[in-house]
Tab-separated table of C-alpha atoms in Angstrom:
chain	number	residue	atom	x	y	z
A	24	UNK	CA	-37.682	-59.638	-91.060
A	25	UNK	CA	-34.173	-59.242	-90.252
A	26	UNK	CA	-30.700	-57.130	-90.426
A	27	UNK	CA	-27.773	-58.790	-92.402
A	28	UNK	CA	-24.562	-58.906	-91.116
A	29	UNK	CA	-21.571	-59.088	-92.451
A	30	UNK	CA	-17.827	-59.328	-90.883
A	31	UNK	CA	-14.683	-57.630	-92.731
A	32	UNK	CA	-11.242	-57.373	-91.785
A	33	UNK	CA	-8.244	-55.397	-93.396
A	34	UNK	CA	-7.114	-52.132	-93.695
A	35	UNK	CA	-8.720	-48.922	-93.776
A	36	UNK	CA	-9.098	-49.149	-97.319
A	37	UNK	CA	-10.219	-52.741	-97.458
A	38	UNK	CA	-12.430	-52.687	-94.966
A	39	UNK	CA	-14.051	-49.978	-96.472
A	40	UNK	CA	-14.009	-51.576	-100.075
A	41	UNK	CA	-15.466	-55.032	-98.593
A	42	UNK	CA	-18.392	-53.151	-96.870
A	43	UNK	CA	-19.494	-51.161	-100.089
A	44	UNK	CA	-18.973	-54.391	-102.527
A	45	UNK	CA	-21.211	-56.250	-99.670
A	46	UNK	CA	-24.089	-53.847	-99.506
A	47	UNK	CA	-23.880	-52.346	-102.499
A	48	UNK	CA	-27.620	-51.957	-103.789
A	49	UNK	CA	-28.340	-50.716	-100.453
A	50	UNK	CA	-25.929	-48.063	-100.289
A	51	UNK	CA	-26.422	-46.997	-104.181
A	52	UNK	CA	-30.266	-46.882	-103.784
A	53	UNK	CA	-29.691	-44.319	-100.900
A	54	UNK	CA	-27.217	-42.589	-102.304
A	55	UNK	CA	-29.085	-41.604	-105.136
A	56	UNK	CA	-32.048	-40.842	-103.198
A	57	UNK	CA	-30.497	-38.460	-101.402
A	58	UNK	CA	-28.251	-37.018	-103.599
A	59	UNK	CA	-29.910	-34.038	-105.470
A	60	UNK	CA	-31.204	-33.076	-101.583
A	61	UNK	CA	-27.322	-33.218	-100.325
A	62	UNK	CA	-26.263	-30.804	-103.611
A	63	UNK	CA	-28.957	-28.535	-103.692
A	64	UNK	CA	-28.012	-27.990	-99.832
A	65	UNK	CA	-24.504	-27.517	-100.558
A	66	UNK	CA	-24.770	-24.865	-102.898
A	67	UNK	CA	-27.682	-22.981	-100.864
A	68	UNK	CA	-24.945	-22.979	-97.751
A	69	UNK	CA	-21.365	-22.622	-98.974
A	70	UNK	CA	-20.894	-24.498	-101.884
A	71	UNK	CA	-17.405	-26.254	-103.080
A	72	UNK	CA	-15.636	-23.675	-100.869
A	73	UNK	CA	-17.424	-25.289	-97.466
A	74	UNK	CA	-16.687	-29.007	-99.550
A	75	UNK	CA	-13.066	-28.532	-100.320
A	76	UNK	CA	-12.737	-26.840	-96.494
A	77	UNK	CA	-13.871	-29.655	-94.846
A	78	UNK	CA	-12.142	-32.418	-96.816
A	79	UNK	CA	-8.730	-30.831	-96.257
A	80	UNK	CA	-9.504	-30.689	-92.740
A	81	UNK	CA	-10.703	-34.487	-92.455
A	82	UNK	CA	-7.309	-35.380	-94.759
A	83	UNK	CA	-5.277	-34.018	-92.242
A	84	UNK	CA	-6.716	-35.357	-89.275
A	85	UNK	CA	-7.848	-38.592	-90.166
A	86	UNK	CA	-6.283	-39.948	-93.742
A	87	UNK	CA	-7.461	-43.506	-92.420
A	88	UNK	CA	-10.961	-42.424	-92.960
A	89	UNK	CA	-10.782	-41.102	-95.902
A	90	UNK	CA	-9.064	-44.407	-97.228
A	91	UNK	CA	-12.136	-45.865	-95.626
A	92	UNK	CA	-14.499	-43.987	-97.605
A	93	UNK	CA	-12.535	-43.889	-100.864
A	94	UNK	CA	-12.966	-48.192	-100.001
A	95	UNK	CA	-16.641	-47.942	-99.933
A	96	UNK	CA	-16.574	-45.914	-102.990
A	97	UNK	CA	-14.471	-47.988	-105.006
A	98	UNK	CA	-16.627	-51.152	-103.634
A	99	UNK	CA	-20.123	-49.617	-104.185
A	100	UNK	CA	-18.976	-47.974	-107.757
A	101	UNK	CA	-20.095	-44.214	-106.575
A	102	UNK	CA	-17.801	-41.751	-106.457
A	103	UNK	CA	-16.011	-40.376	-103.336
A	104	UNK	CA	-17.745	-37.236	-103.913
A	105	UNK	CA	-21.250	-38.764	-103.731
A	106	UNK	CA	-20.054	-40.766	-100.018
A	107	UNK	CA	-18.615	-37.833	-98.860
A	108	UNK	CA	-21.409	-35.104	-99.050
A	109	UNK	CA	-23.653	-38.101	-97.221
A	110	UNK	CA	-20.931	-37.385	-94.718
A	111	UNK	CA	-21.362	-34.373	-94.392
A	112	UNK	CA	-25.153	-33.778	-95.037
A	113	UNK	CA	-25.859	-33.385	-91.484
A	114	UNK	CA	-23.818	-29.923	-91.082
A	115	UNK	CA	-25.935	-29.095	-94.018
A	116	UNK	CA	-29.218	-30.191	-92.808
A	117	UNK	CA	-28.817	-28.367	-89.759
A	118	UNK	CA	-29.289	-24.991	-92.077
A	119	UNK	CA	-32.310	-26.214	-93.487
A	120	UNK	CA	-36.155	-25.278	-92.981
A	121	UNK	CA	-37.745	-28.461	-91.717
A	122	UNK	CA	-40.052	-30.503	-93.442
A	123	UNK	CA	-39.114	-28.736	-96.922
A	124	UNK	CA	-35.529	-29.586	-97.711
A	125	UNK	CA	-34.629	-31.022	-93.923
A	126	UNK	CA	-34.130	-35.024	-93.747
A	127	UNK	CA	-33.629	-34.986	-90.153
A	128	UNK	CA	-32.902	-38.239	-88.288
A	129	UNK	CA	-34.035	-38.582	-84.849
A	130	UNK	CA	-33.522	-41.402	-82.253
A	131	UNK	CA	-34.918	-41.995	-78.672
A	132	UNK	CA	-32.340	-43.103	-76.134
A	133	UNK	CA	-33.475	-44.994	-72.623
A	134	UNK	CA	-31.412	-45.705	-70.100
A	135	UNK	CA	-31.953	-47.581	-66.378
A	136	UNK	CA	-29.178	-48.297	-63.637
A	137	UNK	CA	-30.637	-50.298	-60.835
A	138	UNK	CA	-28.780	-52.816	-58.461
A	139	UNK	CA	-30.441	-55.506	-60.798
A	140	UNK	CA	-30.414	-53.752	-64.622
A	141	UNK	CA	-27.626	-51.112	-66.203
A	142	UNK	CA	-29.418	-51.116	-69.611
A	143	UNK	CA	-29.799	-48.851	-72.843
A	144	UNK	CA	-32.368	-48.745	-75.584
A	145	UNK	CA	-31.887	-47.304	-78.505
A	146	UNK	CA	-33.947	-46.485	-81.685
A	147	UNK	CA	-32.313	-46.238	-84.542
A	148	UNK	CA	-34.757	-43.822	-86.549
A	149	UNK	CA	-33.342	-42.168	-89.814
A	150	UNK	CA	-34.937	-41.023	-93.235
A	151	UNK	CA	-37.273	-43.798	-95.318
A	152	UNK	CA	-34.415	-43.682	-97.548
A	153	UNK	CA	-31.597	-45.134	-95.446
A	154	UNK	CA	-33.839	-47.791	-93.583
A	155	UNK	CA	-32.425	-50.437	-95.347
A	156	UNK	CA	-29.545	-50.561	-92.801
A	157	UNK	CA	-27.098	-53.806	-91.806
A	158	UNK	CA	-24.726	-54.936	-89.271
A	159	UNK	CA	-20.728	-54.950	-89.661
A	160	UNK	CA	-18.404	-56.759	-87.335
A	161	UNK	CA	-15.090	-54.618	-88.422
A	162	UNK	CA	-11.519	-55.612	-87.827
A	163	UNK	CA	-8.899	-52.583	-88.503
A	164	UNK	CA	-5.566	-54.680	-89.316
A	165	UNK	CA	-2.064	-53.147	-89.934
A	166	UNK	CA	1.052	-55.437	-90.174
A	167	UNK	CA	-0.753	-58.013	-88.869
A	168	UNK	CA	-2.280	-56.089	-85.309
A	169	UNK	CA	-5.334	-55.622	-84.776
A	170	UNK	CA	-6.062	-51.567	-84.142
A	171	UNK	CA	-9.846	-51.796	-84.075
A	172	UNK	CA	-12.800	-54.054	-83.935
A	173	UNK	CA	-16.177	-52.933	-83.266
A	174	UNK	CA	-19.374	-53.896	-84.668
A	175	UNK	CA	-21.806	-51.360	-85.421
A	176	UNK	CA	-25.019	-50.660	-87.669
A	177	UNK	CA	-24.359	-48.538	-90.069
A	178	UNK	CA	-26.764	-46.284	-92.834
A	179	UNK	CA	-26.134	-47.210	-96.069
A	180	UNK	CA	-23.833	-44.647	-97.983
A	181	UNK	CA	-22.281	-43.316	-94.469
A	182	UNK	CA	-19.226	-44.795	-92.729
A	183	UNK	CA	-19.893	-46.859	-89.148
A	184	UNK	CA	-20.637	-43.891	-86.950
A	185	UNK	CA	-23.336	-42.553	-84.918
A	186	UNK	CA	-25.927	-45.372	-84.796
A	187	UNK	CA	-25.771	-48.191	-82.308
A	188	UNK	CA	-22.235	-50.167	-81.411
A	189	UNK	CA	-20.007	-51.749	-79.241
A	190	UNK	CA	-16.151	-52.432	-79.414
A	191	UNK	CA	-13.574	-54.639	-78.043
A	192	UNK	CA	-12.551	-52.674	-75.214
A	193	UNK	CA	-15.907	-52.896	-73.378
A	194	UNK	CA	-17.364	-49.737	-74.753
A	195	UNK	CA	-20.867	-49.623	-76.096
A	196	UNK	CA	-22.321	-46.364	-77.919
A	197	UNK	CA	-25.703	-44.979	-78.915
A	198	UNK	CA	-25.893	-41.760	-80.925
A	199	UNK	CA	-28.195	-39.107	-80.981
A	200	UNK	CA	-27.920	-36.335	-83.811
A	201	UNK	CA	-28.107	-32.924	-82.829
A	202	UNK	CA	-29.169	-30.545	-85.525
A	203	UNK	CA	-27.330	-27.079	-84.273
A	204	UNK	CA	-27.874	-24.072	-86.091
A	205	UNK	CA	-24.644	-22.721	-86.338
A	206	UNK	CA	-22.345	-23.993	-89.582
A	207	UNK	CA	-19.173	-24.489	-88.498
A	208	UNK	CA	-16.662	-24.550	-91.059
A	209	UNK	CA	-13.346	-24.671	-89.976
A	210	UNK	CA	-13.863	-27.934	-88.072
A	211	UNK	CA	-13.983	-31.508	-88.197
A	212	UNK	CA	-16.959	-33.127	-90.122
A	213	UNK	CA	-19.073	-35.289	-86.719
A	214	UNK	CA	-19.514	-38.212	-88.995
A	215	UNK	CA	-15.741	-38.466	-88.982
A	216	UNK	CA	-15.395	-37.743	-85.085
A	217	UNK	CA	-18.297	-40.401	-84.533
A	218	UNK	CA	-16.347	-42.604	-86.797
A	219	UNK	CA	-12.763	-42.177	-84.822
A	220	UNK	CA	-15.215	-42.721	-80.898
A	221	UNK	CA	-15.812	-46.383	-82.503
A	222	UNK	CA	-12.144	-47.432	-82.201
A	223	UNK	CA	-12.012	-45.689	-78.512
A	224	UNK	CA	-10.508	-47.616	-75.770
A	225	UNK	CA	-11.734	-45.400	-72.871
A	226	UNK	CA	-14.000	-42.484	-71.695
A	227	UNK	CA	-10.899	-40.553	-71.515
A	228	UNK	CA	-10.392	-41.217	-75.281
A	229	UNK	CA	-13.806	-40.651	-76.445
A	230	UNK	CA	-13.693	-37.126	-74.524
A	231	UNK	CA	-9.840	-36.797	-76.195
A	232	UNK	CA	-11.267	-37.553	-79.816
A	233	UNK	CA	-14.412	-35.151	-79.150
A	234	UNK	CA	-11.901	-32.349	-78.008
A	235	UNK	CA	-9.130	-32.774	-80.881
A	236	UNK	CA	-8.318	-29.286	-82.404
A	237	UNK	CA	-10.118	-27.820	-84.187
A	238	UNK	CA	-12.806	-29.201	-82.546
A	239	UNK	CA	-16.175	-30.841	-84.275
A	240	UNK	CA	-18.432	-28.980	-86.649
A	241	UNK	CA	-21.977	-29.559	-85.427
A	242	UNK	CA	-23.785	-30.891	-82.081
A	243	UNK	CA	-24.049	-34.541	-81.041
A	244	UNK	CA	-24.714	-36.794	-78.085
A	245	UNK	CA	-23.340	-40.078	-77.092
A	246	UNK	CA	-24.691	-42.773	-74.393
A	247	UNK	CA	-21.158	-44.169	-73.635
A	248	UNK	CA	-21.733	-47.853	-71.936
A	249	UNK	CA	-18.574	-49.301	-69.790
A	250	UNK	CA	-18.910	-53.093	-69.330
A	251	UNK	CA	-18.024	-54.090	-65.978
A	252	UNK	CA	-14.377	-55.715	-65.148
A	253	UNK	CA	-12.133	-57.147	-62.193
A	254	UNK	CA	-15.553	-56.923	-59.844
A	255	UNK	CA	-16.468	-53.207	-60.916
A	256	UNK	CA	-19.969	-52.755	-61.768
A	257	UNK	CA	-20.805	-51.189	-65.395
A	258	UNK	CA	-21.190	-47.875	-65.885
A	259	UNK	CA	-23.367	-45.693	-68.627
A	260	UNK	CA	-22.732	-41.672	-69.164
A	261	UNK	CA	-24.416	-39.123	-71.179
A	262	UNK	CA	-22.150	-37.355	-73.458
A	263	UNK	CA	-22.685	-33.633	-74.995
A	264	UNK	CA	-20.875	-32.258	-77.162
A	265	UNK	CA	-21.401	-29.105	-79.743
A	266	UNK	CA	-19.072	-26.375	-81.270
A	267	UNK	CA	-18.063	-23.104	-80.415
A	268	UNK	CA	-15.463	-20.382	-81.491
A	269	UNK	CA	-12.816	-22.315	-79.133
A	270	UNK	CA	-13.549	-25.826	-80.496
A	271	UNK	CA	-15.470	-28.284	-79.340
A	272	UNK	CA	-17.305	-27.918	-75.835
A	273	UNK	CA	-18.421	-30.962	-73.915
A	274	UNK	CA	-20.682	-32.300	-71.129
A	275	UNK	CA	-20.317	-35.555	-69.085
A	276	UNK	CA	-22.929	-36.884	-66.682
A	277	UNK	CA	-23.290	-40.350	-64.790
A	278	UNK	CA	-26.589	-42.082	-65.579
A	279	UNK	CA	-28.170	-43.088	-62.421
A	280	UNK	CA	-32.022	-44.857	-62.145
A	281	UNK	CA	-33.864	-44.094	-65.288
A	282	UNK	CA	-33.350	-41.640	-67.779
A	283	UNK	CA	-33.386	-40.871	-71.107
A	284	UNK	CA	-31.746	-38.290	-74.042
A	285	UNK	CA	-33.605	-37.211	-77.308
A	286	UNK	CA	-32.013	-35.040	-80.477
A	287	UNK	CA	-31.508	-32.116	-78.497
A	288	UNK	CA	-28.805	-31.285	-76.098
A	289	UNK	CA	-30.621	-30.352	-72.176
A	290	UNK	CA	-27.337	-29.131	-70.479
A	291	UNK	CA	-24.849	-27.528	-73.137
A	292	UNK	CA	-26.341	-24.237	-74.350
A	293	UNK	CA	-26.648	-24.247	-77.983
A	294	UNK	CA	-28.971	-22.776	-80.452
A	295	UNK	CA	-30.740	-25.674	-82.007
A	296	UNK	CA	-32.808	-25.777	-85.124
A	297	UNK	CA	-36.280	-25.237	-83.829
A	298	UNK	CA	-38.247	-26.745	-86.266
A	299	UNK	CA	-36.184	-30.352	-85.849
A	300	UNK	CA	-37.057	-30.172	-81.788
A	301	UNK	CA	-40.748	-30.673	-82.363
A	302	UNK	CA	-40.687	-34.426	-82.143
A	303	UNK	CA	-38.160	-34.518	-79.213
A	304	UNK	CA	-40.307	-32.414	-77.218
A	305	UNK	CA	-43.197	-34.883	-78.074
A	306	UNK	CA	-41.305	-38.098	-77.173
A	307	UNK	CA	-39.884	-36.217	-73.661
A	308	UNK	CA	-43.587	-35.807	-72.896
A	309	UNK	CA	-45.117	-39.205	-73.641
A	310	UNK	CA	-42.131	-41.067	-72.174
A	311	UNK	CA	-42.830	-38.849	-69.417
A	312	UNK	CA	-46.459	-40.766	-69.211
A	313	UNK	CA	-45.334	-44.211	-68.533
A	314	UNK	CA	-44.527	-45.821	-64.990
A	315	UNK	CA	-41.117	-45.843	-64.430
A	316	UNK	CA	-39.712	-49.089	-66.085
A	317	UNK	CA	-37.842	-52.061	-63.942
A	318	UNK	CA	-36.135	-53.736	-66.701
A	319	UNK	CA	-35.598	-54.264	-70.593
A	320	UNK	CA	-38.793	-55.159	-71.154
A	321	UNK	CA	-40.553	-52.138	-70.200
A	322	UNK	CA	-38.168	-49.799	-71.895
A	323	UNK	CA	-39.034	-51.834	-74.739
A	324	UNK	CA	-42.600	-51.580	-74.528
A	325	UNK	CA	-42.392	-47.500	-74.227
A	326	UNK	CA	-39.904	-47.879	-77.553
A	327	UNK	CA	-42.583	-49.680	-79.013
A	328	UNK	CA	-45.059	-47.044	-78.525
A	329	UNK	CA	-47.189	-44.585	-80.648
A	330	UNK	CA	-49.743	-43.551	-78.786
A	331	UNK	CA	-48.847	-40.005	-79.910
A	332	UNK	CA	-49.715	-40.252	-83.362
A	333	UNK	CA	-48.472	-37.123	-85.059
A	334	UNK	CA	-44.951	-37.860	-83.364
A	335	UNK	CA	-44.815	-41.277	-81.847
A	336	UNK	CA	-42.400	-42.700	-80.081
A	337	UNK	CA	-41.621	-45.917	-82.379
A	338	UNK	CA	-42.034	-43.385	-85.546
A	339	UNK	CA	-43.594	-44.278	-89.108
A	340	UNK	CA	-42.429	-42.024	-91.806
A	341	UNK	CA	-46.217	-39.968	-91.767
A	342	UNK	CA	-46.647	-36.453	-91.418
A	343	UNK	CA	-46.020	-34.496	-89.523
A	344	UNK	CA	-43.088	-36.144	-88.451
A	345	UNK	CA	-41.113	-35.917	-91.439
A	346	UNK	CA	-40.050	-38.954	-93.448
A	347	UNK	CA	-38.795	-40.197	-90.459
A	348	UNK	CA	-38.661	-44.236	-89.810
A	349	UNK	CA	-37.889	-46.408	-87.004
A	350	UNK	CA	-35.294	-48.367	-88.604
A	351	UNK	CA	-34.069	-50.765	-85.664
A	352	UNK	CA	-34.471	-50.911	-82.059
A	353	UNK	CA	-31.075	-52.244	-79.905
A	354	UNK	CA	-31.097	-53.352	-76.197
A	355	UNK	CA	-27.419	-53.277	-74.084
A	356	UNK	CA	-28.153	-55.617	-71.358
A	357	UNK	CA	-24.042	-54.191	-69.762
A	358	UNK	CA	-25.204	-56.874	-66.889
A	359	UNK	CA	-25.567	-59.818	-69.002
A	360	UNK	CA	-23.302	-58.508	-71.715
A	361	UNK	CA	-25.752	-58.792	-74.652
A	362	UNK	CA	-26.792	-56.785	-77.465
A	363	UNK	CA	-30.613	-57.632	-78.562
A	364	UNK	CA	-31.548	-55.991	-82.191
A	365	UNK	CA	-34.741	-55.272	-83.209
A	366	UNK	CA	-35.776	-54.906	-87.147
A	367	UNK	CA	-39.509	-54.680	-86.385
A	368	UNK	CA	-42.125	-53.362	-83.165
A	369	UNK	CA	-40.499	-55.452	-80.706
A	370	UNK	CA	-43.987	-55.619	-78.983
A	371	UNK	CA	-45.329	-56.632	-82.411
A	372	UNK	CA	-42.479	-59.704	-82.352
A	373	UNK	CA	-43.526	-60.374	-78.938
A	374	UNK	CA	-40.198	-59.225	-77.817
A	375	UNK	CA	-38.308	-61.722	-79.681
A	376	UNK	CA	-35.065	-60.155	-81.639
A	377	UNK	CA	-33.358	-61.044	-84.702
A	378	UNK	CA	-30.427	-60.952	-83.425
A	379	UNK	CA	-28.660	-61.155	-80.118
A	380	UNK	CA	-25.525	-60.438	-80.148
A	381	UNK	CA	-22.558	-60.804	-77.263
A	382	UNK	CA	-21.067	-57.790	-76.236
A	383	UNK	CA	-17.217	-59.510	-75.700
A	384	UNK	CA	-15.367	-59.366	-78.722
């Protein structure tokens, strides 16, 4: 099995249209899946008040993604209405009881900076219904200059945003969501904010874009990769980020060795949905159980894993763990400056990817 990929270039608008015309089954079948959950979650927690509140803030701050979305709209023939509450569904599914109405996505994160390895693995594990994910090598162009490119997985029915990518500045990101209890509503949507980090040139920027008033609406963390240049070595960070009543409030730290970050923030003190932790805590402590790996093959091998059964590690959609799926596995080699993707076990493919991807654009 693989992951199509498809490259589009234009504006906002474009972009967006060429990406819904190009997947649309995909992004119509989970749409509609989804869609009577995403409703039934806005009217139990604010209704078209909280909807019309967070659209006028989005408009404001970033018009270009809303031309984006109104694209894949247009191109998918579902209405901006339908795209948008996917948009927004994790602020709502943050309120929810878990296991009942919650669709929570969850992805394990390993990282390992040696003198011989600075590489990430990352699972991309989301609800059965968006599994049929793809690949889009983007290029932003207005009057003929190029303001983004970035390629990126993306969920069907959801802009490129807090999956797996890497840009042409050197930047590489891995997402994990953060379901925190607290429903912000005078603040920015995260999809959009996750969005905007894609065309980042910098850390500086990211932390800039995480910080812009009135700060971000829900929790998230971001493994922020820095290829190396002019003789510097690359460098990986750990990213927190949540709301408060000031705005957005953020945590950086330098990976070093081997590490790794689940869906739940460990040094910003927020109160999480409990119910969503259980299957972080599980992966923390079989992770925990392995010899500490030496390179990308041995992160792999843990990613692969579910020796846990009720909440493995590589995770299969059966209960108790939700309807949760392991939808693709990535490996950032920032050494070697390559990008391995993963549709299936990777120890079940013997390690061989579908894709590998450079990480120069």
């Amino acid at each position: 099995m693989t992951i199509p990929i498809a490259a589009v270039k234009g504006t906002h608008y474009e972009v967006g249209f060429q990406i819904g015309k190009t997947f649309k089954d995909r992004i119509v079948k989970a749409t509609h899946t989804v869609e009577n959950r995403n409703r039934k979650l806005l009217e139990q927690f604010g209704g078209q008040a909280l909807y019309d509140g967070y659209l006028a803030i989005v408009i404001s701050i970033y018009p270009q993604y809303i031309d984006e979305l109104q694209g894949m709209a247009d191109g998918s023939n579902l209405s901006f209405e339908q795209l948008f509450l996917n948009m927004m569904s994790v602020e709502l599914e943050s309120q929810a009881e878990y296991g009942v109405d919650h669709g929570a996505q969850g992805c394990t994160d390993l990282v390992l900076k040696t003198d011989k390895e600075v590489v990430i693995t990352h699972s991309e594990d989301t609800a059965e219904a968006f599994t049929d994910g793809f690949l889009v090598e983007v290029s932003i162009i207005d009057k003929d200059e190029t303001r983004e490119k970035f390629l990126s997985y993306c969920d069907p029915g959801v802009l490129p945003c807090d999956t797996f990518a890497f840009n042409h500045h050197g930047l590489v990101m891995t997402c994990n969501v953060v379901y925190q209890i607290e429903l912000k509503t005078n603040a920015i949507v995260r999809r959009f904010v996750s969005r905007a980090i894609l065309g980042a040139s910098s850390q500086d920027e990211v932390i800039q874009i995480i910080k812009r008033s009135p700060g971000v609406a829900s929790a998230f963390h971001v493994n922020l990769g820095i290829l190396g240049s002019q003789g510097k070595e690359p460098e990986m960070y750990s990213i927190e980020f949540a709301n408060s009543e000031n705005g957005s409030i953020v945590d950086v730290k330098k990976y070093e060795g081997f590490d790794s970050h689940y869906n739940v923030l460990t040094r910003l003190d927020i109160k999480h949905n409990e119910a969503s932790m259980e299957s972080s805590i599980n992966r923390i402590e079989r992770v925990k159980q392995f010899p500490t790996p030496s390179n990308s093959t041995d992160m792999l091998r843990i990613m692969s894993d579910n020796g846990n059964r009720d909440f493995p590690i590589y995770r299969d959609g059966q209960k108790p763990d939700c309807d949760n799926v392991t939808a693709a596995i990535a490996a950032f080699d920032l050494k070697r400056e390559t990008c391995s993707v993963f549709k299936d076990n990777p120890v079940k493919q013997d390690f061989k990817p579908c894709h590998v991807l450079p990480l120069r654009l």
